[in-house]
Coordinates of C-alpha atoms in Angstrom, one line a residue:
Chain A
M1 CA 4.6 -22.9 -8.3
T2 CA 6.0 -19.5 -9.0
A3 CA 8.3 -19.5 -11.9
S4 CA 11.1 -17.0 -11.6
S5 CA 11.8 -15.4 -14.9
S6 CA 13.7 -12.4 -16.1
P7 CA 12.4 -9.4 -14.1
E8 CA 9.4 -8.0 -16.0
Y9 CA 9.9 -4.5 -14.8
L10 CA 13.0 -4.4 -17.0
T11 CA 10.8 -4.7 -20.1
V12 CA 10.6 -1.6 -22.2
V13 CA 7.4 0.4 -22.0
P14 CA 5.9 0.5 -25.6
E15 CA 4.7 3.5 -27.5
I16 CA 1.9 4.9 -25.4
A17 CA 0.6 8.4 -26.1
G18 CA 3.9 9.7 -27.3
V19 CA 6.0 7.7 -24.9
G20 CA 8.9 5.9 -26.6
P21 CA 11.4 3.4 -25.2
V22 CA 12.1 3.9 -21.6
S23 CA 15.4 3.5 -19.6
A24 CA 15.4 0.1 -17.9
W25 CA 17.3 1.6 -15.0
G26 CA 14.7 4.3 -14.7
L27 CA 12.0 1.7 -14.4
L28 CA 14.0 -0.2 -11.8
R29 CA 14.4 3.0 -9.8
L30 CA 10.7 3.7 -10.3
R31 CA 9.8 0.3 -8.8
Q32 CA 12.0 0.9 -5.8
Q33 CA 10.4 4.3 -5.2
L34 CA 6.9 3.0 -5.7
E35 CA 7.4 0.3 -3.1
R36 CA 7.5 3.1 -0.5
G37 CA 4.1 4.4 -1.8
L38 CA 3.0 7.3 -3.8
P39 CA 4.4 10.7 -2.7
L40 CA 1.8 12.9 -1.0
T41 CA 2.3 16.0 -3.1
P42 CA -0.1 17.5 -5.7
R43 CA 1.8 16.0 -8.6
P44 CA 3.1 12.6 -7.2
Y45 CA 3.9 11.2 -10.7
Q46 CA 6.0 14.3 -11.4
A47 CA 7.8 13.8 -8.1
L48 CA 8.5 10.2 -9.0
A49 CA 9.8 11.3 -12.4
E50 CA 12.3 13.6 -10.7
L51 CA 13.5 10.8 -8.5
T52 CA 13.9 8.3 -11.3
G53 CA 15.1 10.4 -14.3
L54 CA 11.9 9.4 -16.3
S55 CA 9.3 11.9 -17.4
E56 CA 5.9 12.2 -15.8
Q57 CA 4.2 10.7 -18.8
E58 CA 6.6 7.7 -18.8
V59 CA 6.0 7.2 -15.1
M60 CA 2.2 7.1 -15.6
A61 CA 2.5 4.9 -18.7
A62 CA 4.8 2.4 -16.8
I63 CA 2.3 2.2 -13.9
R64 CA -0.6 1.6 -16.2
Q65 CA 1.3 -1.1 -18.1
W66 CA 2.3 -2.8 -14.8
Q67 CA -1.3 -2.8 -13.8
D68 CA -2.4 -4.3 -17.1
Q69 CA 0.4 -7.0 -16.9
G70 CA -0.7 -7.8 -13.3
L71 CA 2.7 -6.9 -11.9
I72 CA 0.8 -4.3 -9.8
K73 CA -2.1 -6.3 -8.5
R74 CA -3.7 -3.4 -6.6
F75 CA -3.0 0.3 -6.9
G76 CA -4.8 1.7 -3.9
L77 CA -4.6 2.7 -0.2
V78 CA -2.9 -0.1 1.8
V79 CA -4.8 -0.2 5.1
R80 CA -3.2 -1.5 8.3
H81 CA -6.2 -3.4 9.7
R82 CA -4.6 -3.9 13.0
T83 CA -4.5 -0.2 13.7
L84 CA -8.2 0.1 12.8
G85 CA -9.0 -2.5 15.4
Y86 CA -9.0 -5.8 13.4
T87 CA -6.8 -7.5 16.0
A88 CA -7.8 -11.1 15.4
N89 CA -6.2 -12.9 12.6
A90 CA -6.8 -16.6 12.0
M91 CA -5.1 -18.9 9.5
V92 CA -7.7 -21.6 8.9
V93 CA -6.3 -24.8 7.3
W94 CA -8.4 -27.6 5.8
D95 CA -7.7 -31.1 4.7
I96 CA -9.8 -31.4 1.5
P97 CA -9.9 -34.4 -0.9
D98 CA -7.6 -33.6 -3.9
N99 CA -10.5 -33.8 -6.4
Q100 CA -12.5 -31.1 -4.5
V101 CA -9.8 -28.7 -3.4
L102 CA -9.9 -26.5 -6.4
N103 CA -13.6 -25.9 -6.3
L104 CA -13.8 -25.4 -2.6
G105 CA -10.8 -23.0 -2.7
R106 CA -12.7 -20.9 -5.2
T107 CA -15.8 -21.0 -3.1
L108 CA -14.1 -20.0 0.2
A109 CA -12.2 -17.2 -1.5
R110 CA -15.5 -15.5 -2.2
A111 CA -16.5 -15.3 1.4
P112 CA -16.5 -11.5 2.3
F113 CA -14.2 -11.9 5.3
V114 CA -11.7 -14.2 3.8
T115 CA -8.7 -12.1 2.7
L116 CA -6.4 -14.8 1.3
C117 CA -7.1 -18.4 0.0
Y118 CA -4.2 -20.5 -1.1
Q119 CA -3.7 -24.2 -2.0
R120 CA -0.4 -25.6 -0.7
P121 CA 1.0 -29.1 -0.6
R122 CA 0.4 -31.5 2.3
R123 CA 3.5 -32.7 4.2
L124 CA 2.5 -36.0 5.7
P125 CA 2.5 -37.2 8.4
D126 CA 2.9 -33.9 10.3
W127 CA 0.9 -31.6 8.1
P128 CA -2.3 -33.0 6.4
Y129 CA -3.8 -29.6 5.3
N130 CA -3.8 -28.5 1.7
L131 CA -6.1 -25.4 1.7
F132 CA -5.3 -22.2 3.7
C133 CA -7.7 -19.2 4.3
M134 CA -6.9 -16.1 6.2
I135 CA -9.7 -14.5 8.2
H136 CA -9.3 -11.1 9.8
G137 CA -11.8 -9.9 12.4
V138 CA -12.3 -7.4 15.1
D139 CA -12.0 -10.1 17.8
R140 CA -11.6 -13.8 18.2
Q141 CA -15.2 -14.4 18.9
R142 CA -16.3 -12.7 15.7
V143 CA -13.8 -14.7 13.6
L144 CA -15.0 -17.9 15.1
S145 CA -18.6 -17.1 14.4
Q146 CA -17.8 -16.2 10.8
L147 CA -16.0 -19.5 10.5
A148 CA -19.0 -21.3 11.9
T149 CA -21.2 -19.6 9.3
L150 CA -18.8 -20.7 6.6
I151 CA -18.7 -24.3 7.8
A152 CA -22.5 -24.5 8.0
D153 CA -23.0 -22.8 4.6
Q154 CA -20.6 -25.1 2.8
G155 CA -21.4 -28.3 4.6
L156 CA -17.9 -28.6 6.0
E157 CA -18.8 -30.1 9.4
Q158 CA -17.0 -33.3 8.7
T159 CA -13.9 -31.7 7.0
P160 CA -10.8 -31.8 9.2
H161 CA -9.5 -28.3 9.8
A162 CA -7.5 -26.3 12.3
V163 CA -7.7 -22.6 13.3
L164 CA -4.3 -21.0 14.0
F165 CA -4.8 -17.6 15.6
S166 CA -1.8 -15.4 15.5
T167 CA -0.5 -14.3 18.9
K168 CA 2.3 -12.1 17.9
A169 CA 3.6 -10.4 14.8
Y170 CA 7.4 -10.4 14.7
R171 CA 7.5 -8.9 11.3
Q172 CA 4.9 -7.7 8.9
R173 CA 5.9 -5.9 5.7
G174 CA 5.5 -6.2 1.9
G175 CA 8.2 -8.1 0.2
R176 CA 10.9 -5.9 -1.4
Y177 CA 12.5 -7.6 -4.2
V178 CA 14.5 -4.9 -5.9
S179 CA 16.1 -3.4 -2.8
H180 CA 19.1 -5.2 -1.3
D181 CA 18.7 -7.3 1.8
Chain B
M1 CA -7.2 7.8 16.1
R2 CA -10.9 8.6 15.3
L3 CA -11.7 8.5 11.7
D4 CA -14.5 10.8 10.5
T5 CA -17.0 10.0 7.7
T6 CA -14.7 11.5 5.1
D7 CA -11.8 9.4 6.2
R8 CA -13.9 6.3 6.0
Q9 CA -15.2 7.3 2.5
L10 CA -11.6 7.9 1.4
I11 CA -10.6 4.4 2.5
N12 CA -13.8 2.8 1.1
L13 CA -13.4 4.4 -2.3
F14 CA -9.7 4.1 -2.9
Q15 CA -8.5 0.8 -1.5
R16 CA -8.7 -0.8 -4.9
E17 CA -8.0 1.9 -7.4
L18 CA -6.2 5.3 -7.4
P19 CA -6.4 7.6 -10.3
V20 CA -3.3 7.6 -12.6
C21 CA -3.4 11.2 -13.9
E22 CA -1.3 14.3 -13.3
R23 CA -3.2 15.4 -10.2
P24 CA -4.7 12.2 -8.7
Y25 CA -5.5 13.8 -5.3
E26 CA -7.5 16.5 -7.1
A27 CA -9.5 13.8 -8.9
M28 CA -10.1 12.0 -5.6
S29 CA -11.1 15.3 -4.0
R30 CA -13.8 15.9 -6.6
Q31 CA -15.3 12.4 -5.8
L32 CA -15.3 13.3 -2.1
G33 CA -16.5 16.8 -2.5
I34 CA -13.5 18.3 -0.6
A35 CA -10.4 20.2 -1.5
E36 CA -7.3 18.6 -3.0
E37 CA -5.1 19.8 -0.1
D38 CA -7.6 18.3 2.3
V39 CA -7.1 14.9 0.6
I40 CA -3.4 15.1 0.8
E41 CA -3.5 16.2 4.5
R42 CA -5.8 13.4 5.4
L43 CA -3.7 10.8 3.7
Q44 CA -0.6 12.2 5.5
L45 CA -2.4 11.9 8.8
L46 CA -3.7 8.4 8.1
Q47 CA -0.2 7.4 7.2
D48 CA 1.4 9.1 10.2
S49 CA -1.0 7.4 12.5
Q50 CA -0.4 3.9 10.9
V51 CA -3.9 3.5 9.6
L52 CA -2.4 3.4 6.2
S53 CA 1.0 1.7 5.6
R54 CA 1.3 3.5 2.3
V55 CA -0.6 4.9 -0.7
G56 CA -0.3 1.9 -3.0
P57 CA 0.8 0.0 -5.0
V58 CA 0.7 -3.7 -4.1
F59 CA 3.1 -5.6 -6.3
E60 CA 2.5 -9.2 -7.3
H61 CA 5.9 -10.3 -6.0
S62 CA 5.6 -13.9 -7.3
R63 CA 6.2 -12.4 -10.8
A64 CA 9.4 -10.7 -9.7
G65 CA 10.9 -13.4 -7.5
T66 CA 9.7 -16.3 -5.5
S67 CA 8.4 -16.9 -2.0
L68 CA 7.3 -19.7 0.3
L69 CA 5.4 -20.1 3.6
A70 CA 7.4 -22.0 6.2
A71 CA 6.8 -23.0 9.8
V72 CA 8.8 -24.4 12.7
A73 CA 7.8 -25.9 16.0
A74 CA 9.9 -24.0 18.6
P75 CA 10.0 -24.9 22.3
D76 CA 7.7 -22.3 23.9
E77 CA 10.3 -20.8 26.1
Q78 CA 12.6 -20.2 23.1
L79 CA 9.9 -18.8 20.7
D80 CA 11.1 -15.2 20.9
I81 CA 14.8 -16.2 20.4
V82 CA 13.9 -18.4 17.4
A83 CA 11.7 -15.6 15.9
A84 CA 14.6 -13.1 16.2
R85 CA 16.9 -15.6 14.4
V86 CA 14.3 -16.0 11.6
N87 CA 14.0 -12.2 11.3
R88 CA 17.7 -11.9 10.9
A89 CA 17.7 -14.3 7.9
P90 CA 17.7 -12.6 4.5
G91 CA 14.4 -12.4 2.7
V92 CA 11.9 -12.9 5.6
N93 CA 9.0 -10.4 5.2
H94 CA 6.3 -11.9 7.4
N95 CA 6.8 -13.7 10.7
Y96 CA 4.0 -14.6 13.1
A97 CA 3.6 -16.7 16.3
R98 CA 0.5 -18.8 15.9
E99 CA -1.4 -21.2 18.3
H100 CA -0.3 -24.6 17.1
T101 CA 2.5 -27.2 17.5
Y102 CA 4.0 -25.4 14.5
N103 CA 4.1 -22.1 16.4
L104 CA 6.2 -19.9 14.2
W105 CA 5.1 -19.1 10.6
F106 CA 7.1 -16.9 8.2
V107 CA 7.3 -16.1 4.5
M108 CA 10.7 -16.4 2.9
T109 CA 11.4 -14.5 -0.3
A110 CA 14.2 -14.6 -2.8
P111 CA 15.0 -13.5 -6.4
D112 CA 14.9 -17.1 -7.7
E113 CA 14.2 -20.7 -6.6
D114 CA 17.8 -21.7 -6.0
T115 CA 18.5 -18.8 -3.7
L116 CA 15.2 -19.5 -1.9
E117 CA 16.2 -23.1 -1.3
E118 CA 19.7 -22.0 -0.1
R119 CA 18.2 -19.5 2.3
L120 CA 15.8 -22.0 3.8
D121 CA 18.5 -24.7 4.1
E122 CA 20.8 -22.2 5.9
L123 CA 18.1 -21.1 8.3
E124 CA 17.0 -24.7 9.0
H125 CA 20.7 -25.6 9.8
Q126 CA 21.0 -22.6 12.1
L127 CA 17.8 -23.2 14.0
R128 CA 18.2 -27.0 14.2
L129 CA 14.5 -27.4 14.0
P130 CA 12.6 -29.3 11.3
M131 CA 10.9 -26.9 8.9
L132 CA 7.6 -27.2 7.1
R133 CA 8.0 -25.8 3.6
L134 CA 4.8 -25.0 1.9
P135 CA 5.0 -23.4 -1.5
M136 CA 1.9 -22.0 -3.1
V137 CA 0.2 -24.4 -5.5
E138 CA -2.8 -22.2 -6.5
A139 CA -4.0 -18.8 -5.3
H140 CA -7.7 -18.2 -5.3
H141 CA -7.8 -14.9 -3.7
I142 CA -5.0 -12.4 -3.0
D143 CA -5.5 -9.5 -0.7
L144 CA -7.4 -7.0 -2.8
G145 CA -8.4 -5.0 0.1
F146 CA -11.7 -5.7 1.9
D147 CA -14.8 -3.9 2.9
I148 CA -14.2 -2.6 6.4
D149 CA -17.1 -3.1 8.8
W150 CA -16.9 0.3 10.4
E151 CA -19.8 -0.4 12.8
A152 CA -18.0 -3.4 14.3
L153 CA -14.8 -1.6 15.1
P154 CA -14.1 -0.8 18.8

């Protein structure tokens, strides 16, 4: 379960290379700006500094700290796979005995084409599945053959599962928690 | 859009980690053996053509709020209407039709658990459809970018 606590981005950035306490509002604004991505100018952190009232050093220190804390889980290029031609997306759901689900989840997560792997609760009788994997592929056939490989490799032939291909994306965007809905 | 070898390298090298220094694009350009302005120009083009949604970062939102995967079984002929209603609800950031009796899957987010519950109750009441609510119990692997199989692309 996700515990909602006091927002961590309001914590003060500690002393890092001459950076002292930082304005909480500046950090909040920084987070809002960062959700739009890094500006494409030669000194992007300086550009963010001007937008947030922080200094360039403070911006960089805050980003490094958020990376260390895991608040930023990945600081890299965010690719739209659909544009590249990865048009098939399957949510594969499994009904795994409770005493095996943790280990199997860890195993499936390591498959190179599995992008997400989550445990969620069953909702009987309508929903018996407790493990969810997302597989992205260039086309449906390729996704199904990757899945067949996975099933054979892991001996999952007898494991109840369902493949839910997506047929339409009505909305697809990163969550925005600090902007107002 | 056709991506050349340099574009592909740029994506391969920097999906997971961007430099945090005064001139990050200059640092990237040295790794690629091209000019700084060339990196900036390519990123701009990739962004404009929707190959990139943005140049990082990906926040771990569960640390700054809460979210839940939900699904409803909509009558097929009403799917678009139901999906539009779901999109109008506050906090919905993913919403997909999928091939199953539960044919509409969406992620609802909120600043805290109570608000999340209220938003879901309100939406369920509006839609008059039973809703599956599937919070995350354990995450084993969370979108860290993946190696693109360039050869397989159309």
